[in-house]
Coordinates of C-alpha atoms and ligand atoms in Angstrom, one line a residue:
X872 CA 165.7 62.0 129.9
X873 CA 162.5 61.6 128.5
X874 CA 162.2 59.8 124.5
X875 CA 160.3 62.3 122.5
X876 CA 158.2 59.6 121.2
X877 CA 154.1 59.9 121.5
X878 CA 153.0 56.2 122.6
X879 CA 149.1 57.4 122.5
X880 CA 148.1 59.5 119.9
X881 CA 144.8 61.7 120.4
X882 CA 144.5 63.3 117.1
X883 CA 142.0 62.5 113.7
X884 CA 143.6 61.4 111.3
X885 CA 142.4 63.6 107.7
X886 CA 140.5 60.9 106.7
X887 CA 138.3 60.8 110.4
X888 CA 138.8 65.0 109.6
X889 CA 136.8 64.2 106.7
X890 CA 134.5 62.2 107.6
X891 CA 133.4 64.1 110.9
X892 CA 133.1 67.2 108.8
X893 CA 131.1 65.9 105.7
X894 CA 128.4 64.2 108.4
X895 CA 128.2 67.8 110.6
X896 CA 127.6 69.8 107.0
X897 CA 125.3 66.9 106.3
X898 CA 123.4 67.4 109.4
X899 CA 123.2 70.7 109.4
X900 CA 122.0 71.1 106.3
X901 CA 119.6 68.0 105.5
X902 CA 118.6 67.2 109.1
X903 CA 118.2 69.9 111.8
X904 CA 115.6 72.0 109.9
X905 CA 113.5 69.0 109.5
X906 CA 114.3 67.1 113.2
X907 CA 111.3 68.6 115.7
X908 CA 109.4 67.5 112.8
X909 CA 110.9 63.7 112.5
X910 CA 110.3 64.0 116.2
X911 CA 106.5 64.8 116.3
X912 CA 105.9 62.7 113.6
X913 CA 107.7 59.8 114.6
X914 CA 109.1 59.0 110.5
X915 CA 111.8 59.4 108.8
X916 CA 111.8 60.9 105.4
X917 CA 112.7 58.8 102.8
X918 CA 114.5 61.3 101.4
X919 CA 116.6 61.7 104.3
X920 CA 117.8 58.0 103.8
X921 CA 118.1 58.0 99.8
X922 CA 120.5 61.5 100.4
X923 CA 122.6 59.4 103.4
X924 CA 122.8 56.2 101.2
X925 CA 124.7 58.5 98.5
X926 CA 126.6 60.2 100.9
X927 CA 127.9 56.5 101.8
X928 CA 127.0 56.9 105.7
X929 CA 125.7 53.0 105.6
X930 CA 128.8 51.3 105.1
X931 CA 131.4 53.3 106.5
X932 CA 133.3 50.8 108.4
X933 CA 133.3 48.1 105.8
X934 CA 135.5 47.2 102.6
X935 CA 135.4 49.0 99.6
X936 CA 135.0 45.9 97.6
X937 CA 131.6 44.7 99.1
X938 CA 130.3 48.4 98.7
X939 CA 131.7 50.2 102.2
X940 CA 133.7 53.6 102.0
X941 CA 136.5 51.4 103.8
X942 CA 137.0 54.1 106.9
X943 CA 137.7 53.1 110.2
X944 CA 135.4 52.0 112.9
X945 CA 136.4 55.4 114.5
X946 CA 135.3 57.5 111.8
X947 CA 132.0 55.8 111.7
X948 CA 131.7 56.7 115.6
X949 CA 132.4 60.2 114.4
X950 CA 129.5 60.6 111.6
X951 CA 127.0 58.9 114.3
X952 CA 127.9 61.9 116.7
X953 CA 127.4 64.0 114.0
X954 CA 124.5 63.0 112.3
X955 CA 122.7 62.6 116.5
X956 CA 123.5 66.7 117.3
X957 CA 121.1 66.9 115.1
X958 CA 118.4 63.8 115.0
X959 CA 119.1 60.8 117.3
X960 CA 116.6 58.7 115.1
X961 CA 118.1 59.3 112.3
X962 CA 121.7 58.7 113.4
X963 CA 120.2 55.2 115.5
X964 CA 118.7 54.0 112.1
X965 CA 122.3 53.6 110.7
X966 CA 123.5 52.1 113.9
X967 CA 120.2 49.6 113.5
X968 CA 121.5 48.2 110.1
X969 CA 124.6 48.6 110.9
X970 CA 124.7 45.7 113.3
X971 CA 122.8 43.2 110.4
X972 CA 125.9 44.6 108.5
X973 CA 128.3 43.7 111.4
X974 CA 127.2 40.4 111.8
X975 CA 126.6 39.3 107.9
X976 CA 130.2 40.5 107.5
X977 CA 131.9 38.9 110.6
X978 CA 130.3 36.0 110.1
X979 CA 129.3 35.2 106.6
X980 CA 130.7 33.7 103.7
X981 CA 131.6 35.1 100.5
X982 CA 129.1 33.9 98.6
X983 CA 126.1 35.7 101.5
X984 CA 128.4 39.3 101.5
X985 CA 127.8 39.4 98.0
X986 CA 124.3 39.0 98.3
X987 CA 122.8 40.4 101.3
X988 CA 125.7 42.6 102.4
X989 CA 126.9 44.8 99.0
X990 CA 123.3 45.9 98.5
X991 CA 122.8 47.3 102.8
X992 CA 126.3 48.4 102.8
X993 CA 125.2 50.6 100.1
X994 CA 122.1 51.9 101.1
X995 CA 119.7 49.9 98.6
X996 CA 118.7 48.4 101.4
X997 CA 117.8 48.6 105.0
X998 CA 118.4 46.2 107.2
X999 CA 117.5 45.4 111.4
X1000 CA 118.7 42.7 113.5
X1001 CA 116.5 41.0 115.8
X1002 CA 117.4 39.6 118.8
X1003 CA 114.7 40.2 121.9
X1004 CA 111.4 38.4 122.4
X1005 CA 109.1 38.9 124.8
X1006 CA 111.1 37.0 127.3
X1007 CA 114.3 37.8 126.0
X1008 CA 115.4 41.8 126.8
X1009 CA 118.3 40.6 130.0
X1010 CA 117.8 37.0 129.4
X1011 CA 118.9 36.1 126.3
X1012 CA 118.6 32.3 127.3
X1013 CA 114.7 32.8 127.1
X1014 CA 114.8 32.9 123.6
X1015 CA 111.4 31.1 122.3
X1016 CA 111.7 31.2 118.1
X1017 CA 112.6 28.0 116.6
X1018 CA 114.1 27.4 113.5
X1019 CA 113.4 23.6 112.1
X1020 CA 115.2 22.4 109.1
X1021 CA 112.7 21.1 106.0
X1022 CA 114.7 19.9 103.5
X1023 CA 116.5 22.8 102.0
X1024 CA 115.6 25.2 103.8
X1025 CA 114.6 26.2 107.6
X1026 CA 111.2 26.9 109.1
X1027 CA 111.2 29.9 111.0
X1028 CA 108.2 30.4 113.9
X1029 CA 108.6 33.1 117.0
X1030 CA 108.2 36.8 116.7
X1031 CA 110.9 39.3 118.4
X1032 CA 109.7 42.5 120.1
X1033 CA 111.2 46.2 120.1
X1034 CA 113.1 45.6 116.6
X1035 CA 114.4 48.8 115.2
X1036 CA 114.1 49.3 111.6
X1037 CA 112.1 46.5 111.1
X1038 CA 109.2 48.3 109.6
X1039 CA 111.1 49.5 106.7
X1040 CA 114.0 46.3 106.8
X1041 CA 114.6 44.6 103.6
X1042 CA 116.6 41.9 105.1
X1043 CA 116.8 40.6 109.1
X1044 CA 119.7 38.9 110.7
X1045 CA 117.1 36.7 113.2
X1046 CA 118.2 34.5 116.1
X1047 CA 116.2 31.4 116.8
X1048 CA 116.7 27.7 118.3
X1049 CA 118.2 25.3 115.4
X1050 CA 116.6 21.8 115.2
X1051 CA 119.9 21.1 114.1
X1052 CA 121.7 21.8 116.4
X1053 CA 120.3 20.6 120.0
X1054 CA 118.4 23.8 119.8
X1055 CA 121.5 26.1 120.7
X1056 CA 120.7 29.4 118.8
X1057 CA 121.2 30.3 115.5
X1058 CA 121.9 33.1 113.4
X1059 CA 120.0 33.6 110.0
X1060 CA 120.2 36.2 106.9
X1061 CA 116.4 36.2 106.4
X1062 CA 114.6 38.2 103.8
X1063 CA 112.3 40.4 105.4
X1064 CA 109.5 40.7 102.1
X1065 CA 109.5 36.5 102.3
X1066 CA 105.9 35.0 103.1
X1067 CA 105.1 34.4 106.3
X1068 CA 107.0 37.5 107.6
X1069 CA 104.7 40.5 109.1
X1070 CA 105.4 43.6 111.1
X1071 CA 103.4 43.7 114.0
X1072 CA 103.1 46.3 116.7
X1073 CA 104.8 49.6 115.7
X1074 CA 106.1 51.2 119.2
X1075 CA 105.1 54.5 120.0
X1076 CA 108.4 55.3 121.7
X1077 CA 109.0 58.1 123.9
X1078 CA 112.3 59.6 122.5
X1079 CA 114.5 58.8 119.4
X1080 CA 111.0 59.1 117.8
X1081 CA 111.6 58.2 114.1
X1082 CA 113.1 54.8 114.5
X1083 CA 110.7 53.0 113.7
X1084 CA 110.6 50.1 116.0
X1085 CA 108.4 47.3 116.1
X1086 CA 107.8 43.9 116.5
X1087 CA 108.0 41.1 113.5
X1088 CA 106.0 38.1 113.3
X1089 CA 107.5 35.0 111.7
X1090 CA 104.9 32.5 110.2
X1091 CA 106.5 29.5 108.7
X1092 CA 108.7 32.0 107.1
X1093 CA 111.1 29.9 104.7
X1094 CA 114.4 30.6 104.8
X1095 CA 117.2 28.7 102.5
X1096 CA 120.0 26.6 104.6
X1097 CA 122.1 28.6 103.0
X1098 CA 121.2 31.8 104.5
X1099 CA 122.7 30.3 108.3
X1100 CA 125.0 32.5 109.6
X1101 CA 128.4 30.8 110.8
X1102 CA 128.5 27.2 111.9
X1103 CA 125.4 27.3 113.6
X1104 CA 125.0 26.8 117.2
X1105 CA 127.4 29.9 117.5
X1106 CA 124.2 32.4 117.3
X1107 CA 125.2 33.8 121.3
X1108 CA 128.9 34.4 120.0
X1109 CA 127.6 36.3 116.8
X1110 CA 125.0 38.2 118.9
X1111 CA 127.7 38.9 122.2
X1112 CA 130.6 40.2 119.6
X1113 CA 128.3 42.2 116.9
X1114 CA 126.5 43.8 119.9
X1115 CA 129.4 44.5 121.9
X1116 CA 130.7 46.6 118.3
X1117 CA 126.9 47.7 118.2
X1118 CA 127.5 49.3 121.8
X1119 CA 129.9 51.8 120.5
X1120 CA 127.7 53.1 117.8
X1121 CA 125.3 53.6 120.1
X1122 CA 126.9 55.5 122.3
X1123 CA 128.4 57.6 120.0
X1124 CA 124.8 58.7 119.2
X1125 CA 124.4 59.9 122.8
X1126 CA 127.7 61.8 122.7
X1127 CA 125.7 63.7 119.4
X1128 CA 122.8 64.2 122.0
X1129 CA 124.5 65.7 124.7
X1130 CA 126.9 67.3 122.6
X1131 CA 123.4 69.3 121.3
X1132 CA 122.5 69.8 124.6
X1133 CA 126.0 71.8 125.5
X1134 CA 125.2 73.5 122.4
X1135 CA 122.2 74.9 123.1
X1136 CA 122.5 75.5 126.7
X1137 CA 125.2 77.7 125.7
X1138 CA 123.7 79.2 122.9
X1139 CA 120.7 79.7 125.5
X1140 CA 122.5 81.0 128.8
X1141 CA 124.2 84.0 126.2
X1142 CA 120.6 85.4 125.6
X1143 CA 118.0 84.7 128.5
X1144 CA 118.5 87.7 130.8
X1145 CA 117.8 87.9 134.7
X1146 CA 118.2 90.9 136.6
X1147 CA 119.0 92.9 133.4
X1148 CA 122.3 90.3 132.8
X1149 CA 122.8 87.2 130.2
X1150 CA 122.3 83.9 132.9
X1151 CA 125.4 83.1 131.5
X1152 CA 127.5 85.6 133.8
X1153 CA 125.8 83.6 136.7
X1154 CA 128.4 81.7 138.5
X1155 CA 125.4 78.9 138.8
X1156 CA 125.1 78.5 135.3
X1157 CA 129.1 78.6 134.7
X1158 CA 129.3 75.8 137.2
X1159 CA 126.5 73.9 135.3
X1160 CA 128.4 74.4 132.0
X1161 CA 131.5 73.9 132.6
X1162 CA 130.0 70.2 134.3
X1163 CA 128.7 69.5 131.4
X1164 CA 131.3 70.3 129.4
X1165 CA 133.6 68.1 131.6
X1166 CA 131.9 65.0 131.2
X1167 CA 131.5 65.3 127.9
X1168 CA 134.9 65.5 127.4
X1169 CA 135.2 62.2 129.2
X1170 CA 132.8 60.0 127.9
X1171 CA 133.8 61.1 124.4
X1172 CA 137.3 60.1 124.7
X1173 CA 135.8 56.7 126.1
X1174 CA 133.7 56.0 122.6
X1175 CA 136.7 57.4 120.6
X1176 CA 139.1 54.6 122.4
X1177 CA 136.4 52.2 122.4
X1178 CA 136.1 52.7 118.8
X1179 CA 139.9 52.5 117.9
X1180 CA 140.0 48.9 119.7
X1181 CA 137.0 48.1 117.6
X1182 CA 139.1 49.3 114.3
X1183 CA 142.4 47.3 115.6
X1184 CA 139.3 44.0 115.7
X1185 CA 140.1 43.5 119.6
X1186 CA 137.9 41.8 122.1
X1187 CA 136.2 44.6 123.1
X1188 CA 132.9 43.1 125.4
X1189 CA 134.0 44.0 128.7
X1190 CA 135.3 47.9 127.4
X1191 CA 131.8 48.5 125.2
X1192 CA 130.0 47.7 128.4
X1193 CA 132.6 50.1 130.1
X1194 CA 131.4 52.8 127.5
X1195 CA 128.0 52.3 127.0
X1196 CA 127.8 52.0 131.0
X1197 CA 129.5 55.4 131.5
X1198 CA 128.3 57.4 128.6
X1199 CA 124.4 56.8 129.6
X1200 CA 125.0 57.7 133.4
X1201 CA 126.8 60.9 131.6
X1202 CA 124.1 61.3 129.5
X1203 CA 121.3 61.3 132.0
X1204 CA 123.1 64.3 134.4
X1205 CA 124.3 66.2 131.2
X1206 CA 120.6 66.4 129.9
X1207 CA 119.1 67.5 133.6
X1208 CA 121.8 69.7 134.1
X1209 CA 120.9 71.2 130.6
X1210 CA 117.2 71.6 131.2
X1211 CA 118.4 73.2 134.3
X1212 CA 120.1 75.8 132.4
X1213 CA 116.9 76.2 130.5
X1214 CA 115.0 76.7 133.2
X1215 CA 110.7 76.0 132.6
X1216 CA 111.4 77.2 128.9
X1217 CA 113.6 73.4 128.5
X1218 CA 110.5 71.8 129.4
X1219 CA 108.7 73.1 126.7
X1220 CA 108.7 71.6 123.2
X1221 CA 109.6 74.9 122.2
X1222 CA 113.1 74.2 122.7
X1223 CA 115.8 71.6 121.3
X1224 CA 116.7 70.5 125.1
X1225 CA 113.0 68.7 125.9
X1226 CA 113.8 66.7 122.9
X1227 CA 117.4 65.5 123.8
X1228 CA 116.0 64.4 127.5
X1229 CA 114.1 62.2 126.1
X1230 CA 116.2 61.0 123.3
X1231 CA 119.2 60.2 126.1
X1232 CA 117.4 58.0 128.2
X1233 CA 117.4 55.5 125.6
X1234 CA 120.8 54.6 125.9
X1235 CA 121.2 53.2 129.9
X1236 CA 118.4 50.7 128.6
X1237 CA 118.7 49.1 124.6
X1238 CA 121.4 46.3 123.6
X1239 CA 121.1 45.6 127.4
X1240 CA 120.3 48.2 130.3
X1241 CA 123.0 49.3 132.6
X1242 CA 122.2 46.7 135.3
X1243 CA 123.7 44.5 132.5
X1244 CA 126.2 46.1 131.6
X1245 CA 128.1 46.0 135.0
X1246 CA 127.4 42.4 135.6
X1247 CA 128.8 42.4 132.0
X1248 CA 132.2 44.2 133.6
X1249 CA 132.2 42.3 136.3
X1250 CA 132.3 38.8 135.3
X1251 CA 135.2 39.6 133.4
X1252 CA 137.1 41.3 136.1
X1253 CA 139.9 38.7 137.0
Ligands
LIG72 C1 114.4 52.1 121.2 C2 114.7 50.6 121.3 C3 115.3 50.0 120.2 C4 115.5 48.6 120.3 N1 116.1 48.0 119.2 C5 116.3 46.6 119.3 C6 116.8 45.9 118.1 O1 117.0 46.5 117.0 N2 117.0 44.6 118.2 C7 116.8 43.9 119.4 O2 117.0 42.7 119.4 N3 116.3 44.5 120.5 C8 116.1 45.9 120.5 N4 115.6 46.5 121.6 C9 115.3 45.8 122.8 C10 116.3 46.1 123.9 O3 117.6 45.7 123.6 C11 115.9 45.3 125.2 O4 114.6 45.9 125.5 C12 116.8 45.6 126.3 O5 117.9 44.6 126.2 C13 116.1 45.5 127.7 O6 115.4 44.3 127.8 P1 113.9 44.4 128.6 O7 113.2 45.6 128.0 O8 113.3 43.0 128.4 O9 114.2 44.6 130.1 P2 114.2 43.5 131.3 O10 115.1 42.4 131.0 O11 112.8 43.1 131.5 O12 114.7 44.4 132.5 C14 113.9 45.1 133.4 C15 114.7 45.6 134.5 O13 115.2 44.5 135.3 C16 116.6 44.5 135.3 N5 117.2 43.2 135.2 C17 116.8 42.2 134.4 N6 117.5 41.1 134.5 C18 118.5 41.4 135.4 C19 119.6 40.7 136.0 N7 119.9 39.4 135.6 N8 120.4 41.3 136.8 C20 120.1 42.6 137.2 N9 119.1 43.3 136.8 C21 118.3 42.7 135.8 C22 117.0 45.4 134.1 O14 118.3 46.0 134.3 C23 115.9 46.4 134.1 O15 116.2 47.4 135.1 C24 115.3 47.9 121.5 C25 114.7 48.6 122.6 C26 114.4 49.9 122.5 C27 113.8 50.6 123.7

């Protein structure tokens, strides 16, 4: 006899419910109309973030009592997918400040959540966290910026490259070399309006346009001791466990890409007519959707697991590789397979699916690129 008793449980719970369906009315409402635009622009309204600050979408997975909605990890995965059908810039400038947020609230004290933290989880501020240098994207041993302590306070030199959000950031988590510390890396909360601190090159990216992403120059930028994030020295730990959370938002944004592209492949196969029928009753478009629809289905339960492990605080470094790995192979065959189904008319920027090519490429590449990821996987294979 089988026990009647369900060991894995595949349902929302009301709360997740919620969530998911507050961020798809959101998106439908606030962001579609305006996302070609976002896209040819490459910007962001400011509107757009004031409206997602209110709704609360910047500190979902975080405490009530330092300014978070105090959801799960897995309902933050699902206002991500949401918010991406519509604009992946717009849903990968949450996930941007959402790792400064990881990491200040992993890793800080109380006294630095109340300062830097209550004030990004609730949308007053943005925030970016800045890892990669010019030397750094694979290696994160090449790291060059050096922090040297002066009295009170640290010097910061270096500049990091690709930074999202850092054009508009208020406050930077920044990883450099400590003086202090044999030069291991460091973690600092540094305040992104201090002297010294400059935005340099603004990418001009070739998806996910409206992130703004850019590089940041740090010029004997003063930062107060107490703004050192953990003991110090620990800066790889911080950056291997906040990205390895950060990998999951991500790809949760790619599920919101491809999920569009399903949409409006089938939206598109139901009225372009061949031969006086709807493409649609094709069996080679059939075959198309229902492969897309397939792998969808897979890599979405993969984030959604992912993102459970992350609420329950396990180790997750070897299964965010896992995810991020699969979901951007996914990604790339579910956005050719779409354009397929679009025929010439999806490589026009006429239509949604030219867009969400380019916006899924980004993922086999940023918080490491796929070759990473399975040498990731396998070192921990035992
Ligand atoms: C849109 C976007 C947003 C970003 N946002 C941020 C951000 O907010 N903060 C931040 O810190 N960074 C950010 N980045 C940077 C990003 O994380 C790095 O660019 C990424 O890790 C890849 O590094 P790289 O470009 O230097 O590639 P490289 O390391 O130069 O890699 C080039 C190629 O060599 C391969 N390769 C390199 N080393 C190895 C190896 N050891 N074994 C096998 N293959 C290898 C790679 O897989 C790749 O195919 C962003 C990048 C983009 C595009």
């Amino acid at each position: 006899m089988f026990r009647r008793v369900s060991i894995i449980d595949f349902g929302l719970t009301v709360e997740q419910e919620m969530m998911r369906n507050t961020a798809r009315e959101f998106a439908e409402k606030e962001i579609e109309p305006i996302a070609a635009r976002i896209d040819k622009e490459a910007k962001i309204p400011k509107d757009v973030i004031r409206k997602m600050a209110a709704k609360g979408f910047y500190g979902i997975p975080f405490p009530a009592d330092y300014g978070g909605i105090g959801a799960d990890y897995a309902s933050y995965v699902l206002v991500l997918e949401q918010i991406a059908r519509a604009s992946a810039a717009v849903a990968g400038t949450i996930g941007a400040q959402t790792l400064a947020e990881i990491a200040i609230y992993k890793y800080g004290t109380e006294k630095q959540k109340q300062k830097h933290l209550v004030p990004l989880l609730k949308g007053e501020k943005i925030g970016c966290f800045a890892f990669t240098e010019a030397a750094t994207g694979s290696d994160p041993k090449a790291i060059t910026t050096k922090a040297k302590l002066d009295g009170n306070e640290y010097v910061l030199n270096g500049s990091k490259l690709l930074i999202s959000n850092s054009p508009i950031a208020d406050t930077a988590v920044i990883f450099a070399k400590d003086s202090e510390r044999d030069n291991r890396v460091s973690a600092f909360i540094v305040d992104a309006k201090k002297e010294g601190f400059t935005v340099g090159k603004h990418e001009d990216l070739l998806g996910n346009r409206g992130l703004e992403v850019a590089e940041i120059i740090l010029n004997n930028v003063r930062v107060p001791k107490e703004n050192l994030l953990g003991e110090g020295g620990d800066g790889y730990g911080i950056l291997l466990k906040t990205i390895s959370f950060g990998k999951v938002g991500t790809s949760a944004v790619t599920l919101g890409v491809i999920q569009a592209a399903l949409d409006e492949s089938i939206n598109y196969a139901k009225v372009r007519t061949q031969r006086g029928r709807p493409i649609a009753e094709f069996q080679t478009i059939q075959w198309l959707l229902a492969d897309i629809t397939t792998k969808i289905e897979a890599a979405r339960w993969l984030v959604y697991r992912t993102a459970f492990l992350v609420s329950q605080d396990a180790d997750v470094i070897k299964e965010s590789a896992m995810t991020k790995l699969f979901v951007s192979e996914v990604a790339d065959e579910v956005v050719r397979e779409a354009m397929q189904v679009h025929g010439s008319y999806g490589y026009t920027k006429d239509f949604k699916v030219e867009r969400l090519c380019r916006d899924a490429r980004a993922l086999g590449i940023i918080e490491g690129t796929s070759e990473i990821q399975r040498v990731i996987i396998a070192s921990l294979l035992r």
